[in-house]
């Protein structure tokens, strides 16, 4: 008979997915605002198929719709961070604060992509989708297919696939990446160390997303759970 503790599935990767219930009413307005910001950005090439803003949008946009979206993002972050740290944080949870370290937008089309990368100087990152072709149209692309414009995340197992042995016994290793389809109103929160890329996108509408980095701090005292003594 199999023991209850015969298998330990260690080191899972926490990814939070949240849906903004006001997206339909808010996204179009914010797309117009971001397009206006792009038009006045001296670094912008209006003909380019890719644009990334500076990462200071948190302070620059002043609209009630923007504040509602930022509140939703912070709430989603808070939920994901609490769930991910269950068992790691002390039982009596200290108060904590979330600091958004940068928030920027990206607009892409005509096959543009953002190659594999991680984010630095933060513990959590995320992406919120403002606009993209609907799923059926997006996935019907004759060349890019269902991967058109998805965010592809590469889990810790991915690094073990290069030249590694594959057989029936390590099938569990062979699903090393996961695609999350872009859906307007969807927020994906992920650990900043998690490698990912925005796959090439081509569509009738530009793919417009917000990206952000965040750090998390206890309200009082030290962030370090395990201190070092000099004795
Ligand atoms: Fe990224």
PDB file of C-alpha atoms and ligand atoms in Angstrom, residues 104 106 114 117-119 125-126 190 196-197 211, ligand 1:
ATOM      1  CA  UNK A 104       4.635  50.783 -18.207  1.00  0.00           C
ATOM      2  CA  UNK A 106       3.517  48.056 -24.453  1.00  0.00           C
ATOM      3  CA  UNK A 114       9.397  40.462 -26.565  1.00  0.00           C
ATOM      4  CA  UNK A 117      13.549  37.644 -19.997  1.00  0.00           C
ATOM      5  CA  UNK A 118      13.091  37.983 -16.256  1.00  0.00           C
ATOM      6  CA  UNK A 119      12.509  41.130 -14.196  1.00  0.00           C
ATOM      7  CA  UNK A 125       5.746  41.186 -11.614  1.00  0.00           C
ATOM      8  CA  UNK A 126       2.601  41.175 -13.650  1.00  0.00           C
ATOM      9  CA  UNK A 190       4.055  35.968 -11.403  1.00  0.00           C
ATOM     10  CA  UNK A 196       8.769  34.517 -19.917  1.00  0.00           C
ATOM     11  CA  UNK A 197       8.288  36.028 -23.324  1.00  0.00           C
ATOM     12  CA  UNK A 211       3.452  45.548 -17.185  1.00  0.00           C
TER      13      UNK A 211
HETATM   14 FE1  LIG B   1       8.222  40.771 -18.860  1.00  0.00          FE
END
